[in-house]
Structure formats: C-alpha cells, structure tokens
Amino acid sequence: MTMTERILILAVALLYAKWILCALLYPPLALWGLYQNNRRSKLLKALAVPAWCVERLLRFGGGRFLLFNISALPSVRLRRLLYKGLGAHIGSEAVFHFRTEIRAPWALRVGRGSIIGDNAILDARCGLTIGKNVNLSSNVSIYTLQHDHRDPYFRCPFNGPRKMSVEIGDRVWLGSNVIVLPGVSIGEGAVCCAGCVVTKDVEPYAVVAGIPAHKVGDRPRDLRYEFKADRSCRLY
C-alpha cells in the first residue's frame, strides 16, 4: 500500500469517525434532555445517568461537540428535528440557519415561524423563550448566564436571587450582532437595531439602539405578517 493510499484511508476514517461519535452521543444526550423536562421521573433520572457519566468524562464537551456538528448539517428540517430530540420546544416552520450555538437545548422555547440567523448564540441555561414570527439576524447573541465579577471565585449564579431568564415577544426583530444580556424581557413587536447591547427590558413596539440600548423610536402596532420560514432554500 502506497503512502498516498494510507493518507486517503486515514482521511476517510477521520471523516466518518466524527459522525460515528455524534451517533453514539445523541441517544444518551436525548435522554438527558428528556429528563431535564421531566425532573420528577425516577425512570428518566436513571436513564440519564449514562449521559452524565459521558459528560463528566468529556468535561461537558460532548453536548457542545454534538450541537456544533448538528448546526452544520445541510437541512433546516433535520436540524430542527434533532434539536427537538434533545429537548428543545420548537414550533412549526421555525428555522435555525447554519452554525447556531445552543446551550441547554431542553430549556429553549421557540415559537412558530421564528427565524434564527447564521452564527446565533442561544444560551438557554437559565431559560430562553422566543415568541412567534421572531426574526434574529446573523450573529445575534442571547445570554442567560454570566460570571459574577463581584464573586470572590468568579462563579456563575445559577440559583442566585437575580432573574436570569430571557423572554422575547412575538414579531420582535433583533438586528445583526445584537447582544442580549441575562434577565432581559423584550416586548412584542420591538426592534433592536444592529450592534446594540440590550441590558434592560424593552417595552413592546419600541425601537432601541446603541450601547447600552436606549429607545430611539416606535414601531407601528398593526403588524400582521406570518413567516413561512419552513420554505427556506434546500441544502441550507
């Protein structure tokens, strides 16, 4: 066997090894997501033990690896189906474009017809709810957990007194590169202009911009559009 043939075989093996690993990781992590949505079930708790063991072994990188590779699959419907299998609550015709990074998918709720743009970060560790017909442009980042700079150990306050979940109302539009910080609620129909950093609640139908985001205008309240996002182009 020539050196070229050996290199070719090794390359093919490495290519398939990634997807074999994903296929092995998916069932236990799907059971973990099912348990997270049904914490009272002792049976599901027992079935979730393998996932916990795998994640401890991989230093909690198994789920991140799996979700990263799902985000690159060339099918809108397949990506949505796999996210739902991991515990995400996703309405019909919702679309997740390429390279969506989801953290804790079992705590994510996305309404019907919502569009998640390329390279979005959806941090649902403390709960993330996105309404119907919401439009997230490319590179939007939504966080529900962050380090506490006042903590002597720089810990993340999972169970602290402060509200950390994020709620986004129906028909909200988040422009490109918008950052939403923990604890924020964005009212129905609001617009967050490109590049702004949302640090506090946004009232319904308000238009906000800047760093930190502040109100610069209002949006009409007679919004009627319904996204048929499920008809997104194929192989995307």
JSON list of C-alpha atoms in Angstrom, two decimals:
[
{"chain": "A", "resi": 1, "resn": "MET", "atom": "CA", "xyz": [0.00, 0.00, 0.00]},
{"chain": "A", "resi": 2, "resn": "THR", "atom": "CA", "xyz": [1.41, 3.35, -1.03]},
{"chain": "A", "resi": 3, "resn": "MET", "atom": "CA", "xyz": [1.74, 6.36, 1.27]},
{"chain": "A", "resi": 4, "resn": "THR", "atom": "CA", "xyz": [-0.94, 8.21, -0.72]},
{"chain": "A", "resi": 5, "resn": "GLU", "atom": "CA", "xyz": [-3.40, 5.36, -0.22]},
{"chain": "A", "resi": 6, "resn": "ARG", "atom": "CA", "xyz": [-2.66, 5.28, 3.51]},
{"chain": "A", "resi": 7, "resn": "ILE", "atom": "CA", "xyz": [-3.26, 9.02, 3.84]},
{"chain": "A", "resi": 8, "resn": "LEU", "atom": "CA", "xyz": [-6.51, 8.72, 1.88]},
{"chain": "A", "resi": 9, "resn": "ILE", "atom": "CA", "xyz": [-7.77, 5.88, 4.11]},
{"chain": "A", "resi": 10, "resn": "LEU", "atom": "CA", "xyz": [-6.83, 7.80, 7.24]},
{"chain": "A", "resi": 11, "resn": "ALA", "atom": "CA", "xyz": [-8.65, 10.91, 5.97]},
{"chain": "A", "resi": 12, "resn": "VAL", "atom": "CA", "xyz": [-11.82, 8.91, 5.21]},
{"chain": "A", "resi": 13, "resn": "ALA", "atom": "CA", "xyz": [-11.66, 7.21, 8.63]},
{"chain": "A", "resi": 14, "resn": "LEU", "atom": "CA", "xyz": [-11.35, 10.55, 10.40]},
{"chain": "A", "resi": 15, "resn": "LEU", "atom": "CA", "xyz": [-14.27, 11.97, 8.40]},
{"chain": "A", "resi": 16, "resn": "TYR", "atom": "CA", "xyz": [-16.59, 9.14, 9.37]},
{"chain": "A", "resi": 17, "resn": "ALA", "atom": "CA", "xyz": [-15.28, 8.97, 12.95]},
{"chain": "A", "resi": 18, "resn": "LYS", "atom": "CA", "xyz": [-16.83, 12.37, 13.70]},
{"chain": "A", "resi": 19, "resn": "TRP", "atom": "CA", "xyz": [-20.29, 11.27, 12.62]},
{"chain": "A", "resi": 20, "resn": "ILE", "atom": "CA", "xyz": [-19.96, 7.89, 14.35]},
{"chain": "A", "resi": 21, "resn": "LEU", "atom": "CA", "xyz": [-19.16, 9.74, 17.57]},
{"chain": "A", "resi": 22, "resn": "CYS", "atom": "CA", "xyz": [-22.18, 12.02, 17.04]},
{"chain": "A", "resi": 23, "resn": "ALA", "atom": "CA", "xyz": [-24.41, 8.96, 16.51]},
{"chain": "A", "resi": 24, "resn": "LEU", "atom": "CA", "xyz": [-23.13, 7.47, 19.77]},
{"chain": "A", "resi": 25, "resn": "LEU", "atom": "CA", "xyz": [-23.56, 10.69, 21.75]},
{"chain": "A", "resi": 26, "resn": "TYR", "atom": "CA", "xyz": [-27.06, 11.55, 20.54]},
{"chain": "A", "resi": 27, "resn": "PRO", "atom": "CA", "xyz": [-29.16, 8.84, 22.32]},
{"chain": "A", "resi": 28, "resn": "PRO", "atom": "CA", "xyz": [-27.83, 9.42, 25.87]},
{"chain": "A", "resi": 29, "resn": "LEU", "atom": "CA", "xyz": [-27.96, 13.19, 25.46]},
{"chain": "A", "resi": 30, "resn": "ALA", "atom": "CA", "xyz": [-31.52, 12.95, 24.13]},
{"chain": "A", "resi": 31, "resn": "LEU", "atom": "CA", "xyz": [-32.44, 11.02, 27.29]},
{"chain": "A", "resi": 32, "resn": "TRP", "atom": "CA", "xyz": [-30.73, 13.72, 29.33]},
{"chain": "A", "resi": 33, "resn": "GLY", "atom": "CA", "xyz": [-32.87, 16.38, 27.66]},
{"chain": "A", "resi": 34, "resn": "LEU", "atom": "CA", "xyz": [-35.99, 14.30, 28.27]},
{"chain": "A", "resi": 35, "resn": "TYR", "atom": "CA", "xyz": [-35.09, 14.04, 31.95]},
{"chain": "A", "resi": 36, "resn": "GLN", "atom": "CA", "xyz": [-34.46, 17.79, 32.23]},
{"chain": "A", "resi": 37, "resn": "ASN", "atom": "CA", "xyz": [-38.03, 18.39, 31.05]},
{"chain": "A", "resi": 38, "resn": "ASN", "atom": "CA", "xyz": [-39.42, 15.72, 33.40]},
{"chain": "A", "resi": 39, "resn": "ARG", "atom": "CA", "xyz": [-37.34, 16.01, 36.57]},
{"chain": "A", "resi": 40, "resn": "ARG", "atom": "CA", "xyz": [-39.85, 14.11, 38.73]},
{"chain": "A", "resi": 41, "resn": "SER", "atom": "CA", "xyz": [-39.49, 10.86, 36.79]},
{"chain": "A", "resi": 42, "resn": "LYS", "atom": "CA", "xyz": [-37.20, 8.39, 38.57]},
{"chain": "A", "resi": 43, "resn": "LEU", "atom": "CA", "xyz": [-37.06, 6.23, 35.45]},
{"chain": "A", "resi": 44, "resn": "LEU", "atom": "CA", "xyz": [-35.80, 9.11, 33.30]},
{"chain": "A", "resi": 45, "resn": "LYS", "atom": "CA", "xyz": [-33.34, 10.05, 36.02]},
{"chain": "A", "resi": 46, "resn": "ALA", "atom": "CA", "xyz": [-31.87, 6.55, 35.87]},
{"chain": "A", "resi": 47, "resn": "LEU", "atom": "CA", "xyz": [-31.78, 6.64, 32.05]},
{"chain": "A", "resi": 48, "resn": "ALA", "atom": "CA", "xyz": [-29.96, 9.99, 32.18]},
{"chain": "A", "resi": 49, "resn": "VAL", "atom": "CA", "xyz": [-27.05, 8.57, 34.20]},
{"chain": "A", "resi": 50, "resn": "PRO", "atom": "CA", "xyz": [-25.04, 7.44, 31.11]},
{"chain": "A", "resi": 51, "resn": "ALA", "atom": "CA", "xyz": [-25.21, 10.96, 29.67]},
{"chain": "A", "resi": 52, "resn": "TRP", "atom": "CA", "xyz": [-24.00, 12.43, 32.94]},
{"chain": "A", "resi": 53, "resn": "CYS", "atom": "CA", "xyz": [-21.11, 9.98, 33.01]},
{"chain": "A", "resi": 54, "resn": "VAL", "atom": "CA", "xyz": [-20.16, 10.74, 29.40]},
{"chain": "A", "resi": 55, "resn": "GLU", "atom": "CA", "xyz": [-20.27, 14.48, 30.01]},
{"chain": "A", "resi": 56, "resn": "ARG", "atom": "CA", "xyz": [-18.14, 14.16, 33.14]},
{"chain": "A", "resi": 57, "resn": "LEU", "atom": "CA", "xyz": [-15.63, 12.10, 31.19]},
{"chain": "A", "resi": 58, "resn": "LEU", "atom": "CA", "xyz": [-15.56, 14.67, 28.36]},
{"chain": "A", "resi": 59, "resn": "ARG", "atom": "CA", "xyz": [-15.60, 17.63, 30.78]},
{"chain": "A", "resi": 60, "resn": "PHE", "atom": "CA", "xyz": [-19.03, 18.60, 29.49]},
{"chain": "A", "resi": 61, "resn": "GLY", "atom": "CA", "xyz": [-17.78, 18.88, 25.94]},
{"chain": "A", "resi": 62, "resn": "GLY", "atom": "CA", "xyz": [-19.85, 16.06, 24.45]},
{"chain": "A", "resi": 63, "resn": "GLY", "atom": "CA", "xyz": [-23.03, 18.09, 24.13]},
{"chain": "A", "resi": 64, "resn": "ARG", "atom": "CA", "xyz": [-21.17, 21.07, 22.72]},
{"chain": "A", "resi": 65, "resn": "PHE", "atom": "CA", "xyz": [-19.46, 18.83, 20.14]},
{"chain": "A", "resi": 66, "resn": "LEU", "atom": "CA", "xyz": [-22.77, 17.24, 19.13]},
{"chain": "A", "resi": 67, "resn": "LEU", "atom": "CA", "xyz": [-24.65, 20.53, 18.83]},
{"chain": "A", "resi": 68, "resn": "PHE", "atom": "CA", "xyz": [-21.82, 22.13, 16.84]},
{"chain": "A", "resi": 69, "resn": "ASN", "atom": "CA", "xyz": [-21.96, 19.37, 14.26]},
{"chain": "A", "resi": 70, "resn": "ILE", "atom": "CA", "xyz": [-25.77, 19.40, 14.10]},
{"chain": "A", "resi": 71, "resn": "SER", "atom": "CA", "xyz": [-25.62, 23.13, 13.34]},
{"chain": "A", "resi": 72, "resn": "ALA", "atom": "CA", "xyz": [-23.64, 22.40, 10.17]},
{"chain": "A", "resi": 73, "resn": "LEU", "atom": "CA", "xyz": [-25.98, 19.77, 8.71]},
{"chain": "A", "resi": 74, "resn": "PRO", "atom": "CA", "xyz": [-27.32, 20.97, 5.32]},
{"chain": "A", "resi": 75, "resn": "SER", "atom": "CA", "xyz": [-31.02, 20.63, 6.13]},
{"chain": "A", "resi": 76, "resn": "VAL", "atom": "CA", "xyz": [-33.28, 23.06, 8.01]},
{"chain": "A", "resi": 77, "resn": "ARG", "atom": "CA", "xyz": [-35.80, 20.35, 8.85]},
{"chain": "A", "resi": 78, "resn": "LEU", "atom": "CA", "xyz": [-33.21, 17.83, 10.03]},
{"chain": "A", "resi": 79, "resn": "ARG", "atom": "CA", "xyz": [-31.53, 20.37, 12.30]},
{"chain": "A", "resi": 80, "resn": "ARG", "atom": "CA", "xyz": [-34.88, 21.32, 13.83]},
{"chain": "A", "resi": 81, "resn": "LEU", "atom": "CA", "xyz": [-35.81, 17.66, 14.34]},
{"chain": "A", "resi": 82, "resn": "LEU", "atom": "CA", "xyz": [-32.52, 16.87, 16.06]},
{"chain": "A", "resi": 83, "resn": "TYR", "atom": "CA", "xyz": [-32.80, 19.92, 18.33]},
{"chain": "A", "resi": 84, "resn": "LYS", "atom": "CA", "xyz": [-36.29, 18.81, 19.33]},
{"chain": "A", "resi": 85, "resn": "GLY", "atom": "CA", "xyz": [-34.95, 15.35, 20.07]},
{"chain": "A", "resi": 86, "resn": "LEU", "atom": "CA", "xyz": [-32.53, 16.93, 22.55]},
{"chain": "A", "resi": 87, "resn": "GLY", "atom": "CA", "xyz": [-35.43, 18.53, 24.42]},
{"chain": "A", "resi": 88, "resn": "ALA", "atom": "CA", "xyz": [-35.91, 21.90, 22.70]},
{"chain": "A", "resi": 89, "resn": "HIS", "atom": "CA", "xyz": [-39.51, 23.13, 22.36]},
{"chain": "A", "resi": 90, "resn": "ILE", "atom": "CA", "xyz": [-39.77, 24.38, 18.77]},
{"chain": "A", "resi": 91, "resn": "GLY", "atom": "CA", "xyz": [-42.89, 25.45, 16.89]},
{"chain": "A", "resi": 92, "resn": "SER", "atom": "CA", "xyz": [-43.71, 24.54, 13.31]},
{"chain": "A", "resi": 93, "resn": "GLU", "atom": "CA", "xyz": [-41.95, 26.36, 10.47]},
{"chain": "A", "resi": 94, "resn": "ALA", "atom": "CA", "xyz": [-39.23, 27.70, 12.73]},
{"chain": "A", "resi": 95, "resn": "VAL", "atom": "CA", "xyz": [-35.82, 27.86, 11.05]},
{"chain": "A", "resi": 96, "resn": "PHE", "atom": "CA", "xyz": [-32.34, 27.58, 12.51]},
{"chain": "A", "resi": 97, "resn": "HIS", "atom": "CA", "xyz": [-29.73, 28.69, 9.99]},
{"chain": "A", "resi": 98, "resn": "PHE", "atom": "CA", "xyz": [-26.13, 27.47, 9.94]},
{"chain": "A", "resi": 99, "resn": "ARG", "atom": "CA", "xyz": [-23.88, 27.44, 13.00]},
{"chain": "A", "resi": 100, "resn": "THR", "atom": "CA", "xyz": [-26.49, 28.14, 15.65]},
{"chain": "A", "resi": 101, "resn": "GLU", "atom": "CA", "xyz": [-24.87, 27.52, 19.04]},
{"chain": "A", "resi": 102, "resn": "ILE", "atom": "CA", "xyz": [-27.40, 26.27, 21.60]},
{"chain": "A", "resi": 103, "resn": "ARG", "atom": "CA", "xyz": [-26.61, 25.81, 25.26]},
{"chain": "A", "resi": 104, "resn": "ALA", "atom": "CA", "xyz": [-29.02, 23.66, 27.29]},
{"chain": "A", "resi": 105, "resn": "PRO", "atom": "CA", "xyz": [-31.49, 22.97, 24.43]},
{"chain": "A", "resi": 106, "resn": "TRP", "atom": "CA", "xyz": [-34.06, 21.47, 26.84]},
{"chain": "A", "resi": 107, "resn": "ALA", "atom": "CA", "xyz": [-34.61, 24.97, 28.30]},
{"chain": "A", "resi": 108, "resn": "LEU", "atom": "CA", "xyz": [-35.14, 26.61, 24.90]},
{"chain": "A", "resi": 109, "resn": "ARG", "atom": "CA", "xyz": [-38.60, 27.52, 23.56]},
{"chain": "A", "resi": 110, "resn": "VAL", "atom": "CA", "xyz": [-39.02, 28.92, 20.06]},
{"chain": "A", "resi": 111, "resn": "GLY", "atom": "CA", "xyz": [-42.42, 29.83, 18.63]},
{"chain": "A", "resi": 112, "resn": "ARG", "atom": "CA", "xyz": [-43.92, 29.06, 15.25]},
{"chain": "A", "resi": 113, "resn": "GLY", "atom": "CA", "xyz": [-42.37, 30.75, 12.23]},
{"chain": "A", "resi": 114, "resn": "SER", "atom": "CA", "xyz": [-39.40, 32.26, 14.03]},
{"chain": "A", "resi": 115, "resn": "ILE", "atom": "CA", "xyz": [-36.12, 32.60, 12.14]},
{"chain": "A", "resi": 116, "resn": "ILE", "atom": "CA", "xyz": [-32.75, 32.17, 13.82]},
{"chain": "A", "resi": 117, "resn": "GLY", "atom": "CA", "xyz": [-29.96, 33.66, 11.69]},
{"chain": "A", "resi": 118, "resn": "ASP", "atom": "CA", "xyz": [-26.49, 32.34, 10.98]},
{"chain": "A", "resi": 119, "resn": "ASN", "atom": "CA", "xyz": [-23.98, 32.05, 13.84]},
{"chain": "A", "resi": 120, "resn": "ALA", "atom": "CA", "xyz": [-26.50, 32.83, 16.59]},
{"chain": "A", "resi": 121, "resn": "ILE", "atom": "CA", "xyz": [-25.71, 32.02, 20.22]},
{"chain": "A", "resi": 122, "resn": "LEU", "atom": "CA", "xyz": [-28.78, 30.89, 22.16]},
{"chain": "A", "resi": 123, "resn": "ASP", "atom": "CA", "xyz": [-27.77, 30.41, 25.78]},
{"chain": "A", "resi": 124, "resn": "ALA", "atom": "CA", "xyz": [-30.79, 28.77, 27.41]},
{"chain": "A", "resi": 125, "resn": "ARG", "atom": "CA", "xyz": [-29.12, 27.54, 30.60]},
{"chain": "A", "resi": 126, "resn": "CYS", "atom": "CA", "xyz": [-31.41, 29.67, 32.79]},
{"chain": "A", "resi": 127, "resn": "GLY", "atom": "CA", "xyz": [-34.37, 29.60, 30.38]},
{"chain": "A", "resi": 128, "resn": "LEU", "atom": "CA", "xyz": [-34.83, 31.26, 26.98]},
{"chain": "A", "resi": 129, "resn": "THR", "atom": "CA", "xyz": [-38.25, 31.86, 25.40]},
{"chain": "A", "resi": 130, "resn": "ILE", "atom": "CA", "xyz": [-38.55, 33.22, 21.85]},
{"chain": "A", "resi": 131, "resn": "GLY", "atom": "CA", "xyz": [-42.06, 34.00, 20.62]},
{"chain": "A", "resi": 132, "resn": "LYS", "atom": "CA", "xyz": [-43.75, 33.56, 17.24]},
{"chain": "A", "resi": 133, "resn": "ASN", "atom": "CA", "xyz": [-42.55, 35.15, 13.99]},
{"chain": "A", "resi": 134, "resn": "VAL", "atom": "CA", "xyz": [-39.40, 36.49, 15.64]},
{"chain": "A", "resi": 135, "resn": "ASN", "atom": "CA", "xyz": [-36.51, 37.38, 13.35]},
{"chain": "A", "resi": 136, "resn": "LEU", "atom": "CA", "xyz": [-32.92, 37.06, 14.60]},
{"chain": "A", "resi": 137, "resn": "SER", "atom": "CA", "xyz": [-30.41, 38.38, 12.08]},
{"chain": "A", "resi": 138, "resn": "SER", "atom": "CA", "xyz": [-26.89, 36.97, 11.76]},
{"chain": "A", "resi": 139, "resn": "ASN", "atom": "CA", "xyz": [-24.51, 36.87, 14.73]},
{"chain": "A", "resi": 140, "resn": "VAL", "atom": "CA", "xyz": [-27.11, 37.60, 17.42]},
{"chain": "A", "resi": 141, "resn": "SER", "atom": "CA", "xyz": [-26.03, 36.51, 20.91]},
{"chain": "A", "resi": 142, "resn": "ILE", "atom": "CA", "xyz": [-28.50, 35.91, 23.75]},
{"chain": "A", "resi": 143, "resn": "TYR", "atom": "CA", "xyz": [-27.16, 35.05, 27.19]},
{"chain": "A", "resi": 144, "resn": "THR", "atom": "CA", "xyz": [-28.97, 33.85, 30.31]},
{"chain": "A", "resi": 145, "resn": "LEU", "atom": "CA", "xyz": [-25.92, 33.22, 32.45]},
{"chain": "A", "resi": 146, "resn": "GLN", "atom": "CA", "xyz": [-22.66, 35.04, 33.07]},
{"chain": "A", "resi": 147, "resn": "HIS", "atom": "CA", "xyz": [-19.88, 35.22, 35.63]},
{"chain": "A", "resi": 148, "resn": "ASP", "atom": "CA", "xyz": [-20.36, 37.47, 38.64]},
{"chain": "A", "resi": 149, "resn": "HIS", "atom": "CA", "xyz": [-17.38, 39.85, 38.76]},
{"chain": "A", "resi": 150, "resn": "ARG", "atom": "CA", "xyz": [-18.15, 40.56, 42.43]},
{"chain": "A", "resi": 151, "resn": "ASP", "atom": "CA", "xyz": [-17.89, 36.91, 43.44]},
{"chain": "A", "resi": 152, "resn": "PRO", "atom": "CA", "xyz": [-14.51, 36.03, 45.01]},
{"chain": "A", "resi": 153, "resn": "TYR", "atom": "CA", "xyz": [-14.45, 32.82, 42.95]},
{"chain": "A", "resi": 154, "resn": "PHE", "atom": "CA", "xyz": [-15.86, 34.40, 39.74]},
{"chain": "A", "resi": 155, "resn": "ARG", "atom": "CA", "xyz": [-18.74, 31.90, 39.74]},
{"chain": "A", "resi": 156, "resn": "CYS", "atom": "CA", "xyz": [-21.89, 31.87, 37.62]},
{"chain": "A", "resi": 157, "resn": "PRO", "atom": "CA", "xyz": [-25.03, 32.49, 39.77]},
{"chain": "A", "resi": 158, "resn": "PHE", "atom": "CA", "xyz": [-27.20, 29.58, 38.61]},
{"chain": "A", "resi": 159, "resn": "ASN", "atom": "CA", "xyz": [-29.53, 29.85, 41.60]},
{"chain": "A", "resi": 160, "resn": "GLY", "atom": "CA", "xyz": [-28.99, 33.45, 42.64]},
{"chain": "A", "resi": 161, "resn": "PRO", "atom": "CA", "xyz": [-31.72, 35.92, 43.60]},
{"chain": "A", "resi": 162, "resn": "ARG", "atom": "CA", "xyz": [-31.49, 37.82, 40.31]},
{"chain": "A", "resi": 163, "resn": "LYS", "atom": "CA", "xyz": [-33.70, 36.85, 37.36]},
{"chain": "A", "resi": 164, "resn": "MET", "atom": "CA", "xyz": [-31.53, 35.44, 34.58]},
{"chain": "A", "resi": 165, "resn": "SER", "atom": "CA", "xyz": [-34.00, 34.04, 32.04]},
{"chain": "A", "resi": 166, "resn": "VAL", "atom": "CA", "xyz": [-34.69, 35.92, 28.81]},
{"chain": "A", "resi": 167, "resn": "GLU", "atom": "CA", "xyz": [-38.11, 36.33, 27.16]},
{"chain": "A", "resi": 168, "resn": "ILE", "atom": "CA", "xyz": [-38.57, 37.67, 23.63]},
{"chain": "A", "resi": 169, "resn": "GLY", "atom": "CA", "xyz": [-42.10, 38.52, 22.48]},
{"chain": "A", "resi": 170, "resn": "ASP", "atom": "CA", "xyz": [-43.83, 37.80, 19.16]},
{"chain": "A", "resi": 171, "resn": "ARG", "atom": "CA", "xyz": [-42.62, 39.58, 15.99]},
{"chain": "A", "resi": 172, "resn": "VAL", "atom": "CA", "xyz": [-39.50, 41.02, 17.62]},
{"chain": "A", "resi": 173, "resn": "TRP", "atom": "CA", "xyz": [-36.63, 41.80, 15.27]},
{"chain": "A", "resi": 174, "resn": "LEU", "atom": "CA", "xyz": [-33.06, 41.62, 16.54]},
{"chain": "A", "resi": 175, "resn": "GLY", "atom": "CA", "xyz": [-30.63, 43.12, 14.02]},
{"chain": "A", "resi": 176, "resn": "SER", "atom": "CA", "xyz": [-27.20, 41.79, 13.16]},
{"chain": "A", "resi": 177, "resn": "ASN", "atom": "CA", "xyz": [-24.68, 41.49, 16.01]},
{"chain": "A", "resi": 178, "resn": "VAL", "atom": "CA", "xyz": [-27.20, 42.35, 18.74]},
{"chain": "A", "resi": 179, "resn": "ILE", "atom": "CA", "xyz": [-26.24, 41.15, 22.22]},
{"chain": "A", "resi": 180, "resn": "VAL", "atom": "CA", "xyz": [-28.95, 40.44, 24.80]},
{"chain": "A", "resi": 181, "resn": "LEU", "atom": "CA", "xyz": [-27.78, 40.07, 28.41]},
{"chain": "A", "resi": 182, "resn": "PRO", "atom": "CA", "xyz": [-29.31, 37.91, 31.18]},
{"chain": "A", "resi": 183, "resn": "GLY", "atom": "CA", "xyz": [-32.62, 38.81, 32.77]},
{"chain": "A", "resi": 184, "resn": "VAL", "atom": "CA", "xyz": [-33.95, 40.90, 29.87]},
{"chain": "A", "resi": 185, "resn": "SER", "atom": "CA", "xyz": [-37.51, 40.82, 28.54]},
{"chain": "A", "resi": 186, "resn": "ILE", "atom": "CA", "xyz": [-38.16, 42.24, 25.06]},
{"chain": "A", "resi": 187, "resn": "GLY", "atom": "CA", "xyz": [-41.78, 43.14, 24.40]},
{"chain": "A", "resi": 188, "resn": "GLU", "atom": "CA", "xyz": [-43.90, 42.16, 21.41]},
{"chain": "A", "resi": 189, "resn": "GLY", "atom": "CA", "xyz": [-43.02, 43.83, 18.12]},
{"chain": "A", "resi": 190, "resn": "ALA", "atom": "CA", "xyz": [-39.91, 45.58, 19.42]},
{"chain": "A", "resi": 191, "resn": "VAL", "atom": "CA", "xyz": [-36.86, 46.23, 17.23]},
{"chain": "A", "resi": 192, "resn": "CYS", "atom": "CA", "xyz": [-33.27, 46.11, 18.48]},
{"chain": "A", "resi": 193, "resn": "CYS", "atom": "CA", "xyz": [-31.08, 47.83, 15.90]},
{"chain": "A", "resi": 194, "resn": "ALA", "atom": "CA", "xyz": [-27.88, 46.26, 14.61]},
{"chain": "A", "resi": 195, "resn": "GLY", "atom": "CA", "xyz": [-24.97, 46.15, 17.01]},
{"chain": "A", "resi": 196, "resn": "CYS", "atom": "CA", "xyz": [-26.82, 47.25, 20.13]},
{"chain": "A", "resi": 197, "resn": "VAL", "atom": "CA", "xyz": [-26.33, 45.72, 23.58]},
{"chain": "A", "resi": 198, "resn": "VAL", "atom": "CA", "xyz": [-29.61, 45.15, 25.40]},
{"chain": "A", "resi": 199, "resn": "THR", "atom": "CA", "xyz": [-29.04, 45.38, 29.16]},
{"chain": "A", "resi": 200, "resn": "LYS", "atom": "CA", "xyz": [-32.58, 46.08, 30.38]},
{"chain": "A", "resi": 201, "resn": "ASP", "atom": "CA", "xyz": [-36.19, 45.37, 29.44]},
{"chain": "A", "resi": 202, "resn": "VAL", "atom": "CA", "xyz": [-37.55, 46.74, 26.15]},
{"chain": "A", "resi": 203, "resn": "GLU", "atom": "CA", "xyz": [-41.17, 47.83, 26.00]},
{"chain": "A", "resi": 204, "resn": "PRO", "atom": "CA", "xyz": [-43.49, 46.49, 23.27]},
{"chain": "A", "resi": 205, "resn": "TYR", "atom": "CA", "xyz": [-43.11, 48.04, 19.80]},
{"chain": "A", "resi": 206, "resn": "ALA", "atom": "CA", "xyz": [-40.16, 50.18, 20.90]},
{"chain": "A", "resi": 207, "resn": "VAL", "atom": "CA", "xyz": [-37.11, 50.69, 18.64]},
{"chain": "A", "resi": 208, "resn": "VAL", "atom": "CA", "xyz": [-33.86, 50.67, 20.58]},
{"chain": "A", "resi": 209, "resn": "ALA", "atom": "CA", "xyz": [-30.25, 51.27, 19.51]},
{"chain": "A", "resi": 210, "resn": "GLY", "atom": "CA", "xyz": [-26.83, 51.92, 20.97]},
{"chain": "A", "resi": 211, "resn": "ILE", "atom": "CA", "xyz": [-24.57, 50.62, 23.74]},
{"chain": "A", "resi": 212, "resn": "PRO", "atom": "CA", "xyz": [-26.30, 50.22, 26.10]},
{"chain": "A", "resi": 213, "resn": "ALA", "atom": "CA", "xyz": [-29.51, 50.11, 24.09]},
{"chain": "A", "resi": 214, "resn": "HIS", "atom": "CA", "xyz": [-31.93, 53.00, 24.57]},
{"chain": "A", "resi": 215, "resn": "LYS", "atom": "CA", "xyz": [-35.21, 53.91, 22.93]},
{"chain": "A", "resi": 216, "resn": "VAL", "atom": "CA", "xyz": [-34.95, 55.88, 19.69]},
{"chain": "A", "resi": 217, "resn": "GLY", "atom": "CA", "xyz": [-38.44, 55.41, 18.24]},
{"chain": "A", "resi": 218, "resn": "ASP", "atom": "CA", "xyz": [-41.61, 53.34, 17.99]},
{"chain": "A", "resi": 219, "resn": "ARG", "atom": "CA", "xyz": [-42.86, 50.69, 15.60]},
{"chain": "A", "resi": 220, "resn": "PRO", "atom": "CA", "xyz": [-46.41, 50.51, 14.19]},
{"chain": "A", "resi": 221, "resn": "ARG", "atom": "CA", "xyz": [-48.66, 48.23, 16.24]},
{"chain": "A", "resi": 222, "resn": "ASP", "atom": "CA", "xyz": [-50.75, 46.80, 13.37]},
{"chain": "A", "resi": 223, "resn": "LEU", "atom": "CA", "xyz": [-48.25, 44.05, 12.50]},
{"chain": "A", "resi": 224, "resn": "ARG", "atom": "CA", "xyz": [-49.83, 41.12, 10.68]},
{"chain": "A", "resi": 225, "resn": "TYR", "atom": "CA", "xyz": [-47.00, 39.25, 8.99]},
{"chain": "A", "resi": 226, "resn": "GLU", "atom": "CA", "xyz": [-46.60, 35.49, 9.44]},
{"chain": "A", "resi": 227, "resn": "PHE", "atom": "CA", "xyz": [-43.29, 33.93, 8.42]},
{"chain": "A", "resi": 228, "resn": "LYS", "atom": "CA", "xyz": [-43.45, 30.82, 6.24]},
{"chain": "A", "resi": 229, "resn": "ALA", "atom": "CA", "xyz": [-39.89, 30.12, 7.18]},
{"chain": "A", "resi": 230, "resn": "ASP", "atom": "CA", "xyz": [-40.12, 26.37, 6.63]},
{"chain": "A", "resi": 231, "resn": "ARG", "atom": "CA", "xyz": [-39.86, 27.05, 2.89]},
{"chain": "A", "resi": 232, "resn": "SER", "atom": "CA", "xyz": [-36.23, 28.09, 3.27]},
{"chain": "A", "resi": 233, "resn": "CYS", "atom": "CA", "xyz": [-33.95, 27.08, 0.40]},
{"chain": "A", "resi": 234, "resn": "ARG", "atom": "CA", "xyz": [-32.85, 23.47, 0.26]},
{"chain": "A", "resi": 235, "resn": "LEU", "atom": "CA", "xyz": [-29.41, 22.33, 1.41]},
{"chain": "A", "resi": 236, "resn": "TYR", "atom": "CA", "xyz": [-29.37, 25.16, 3.94]}
]
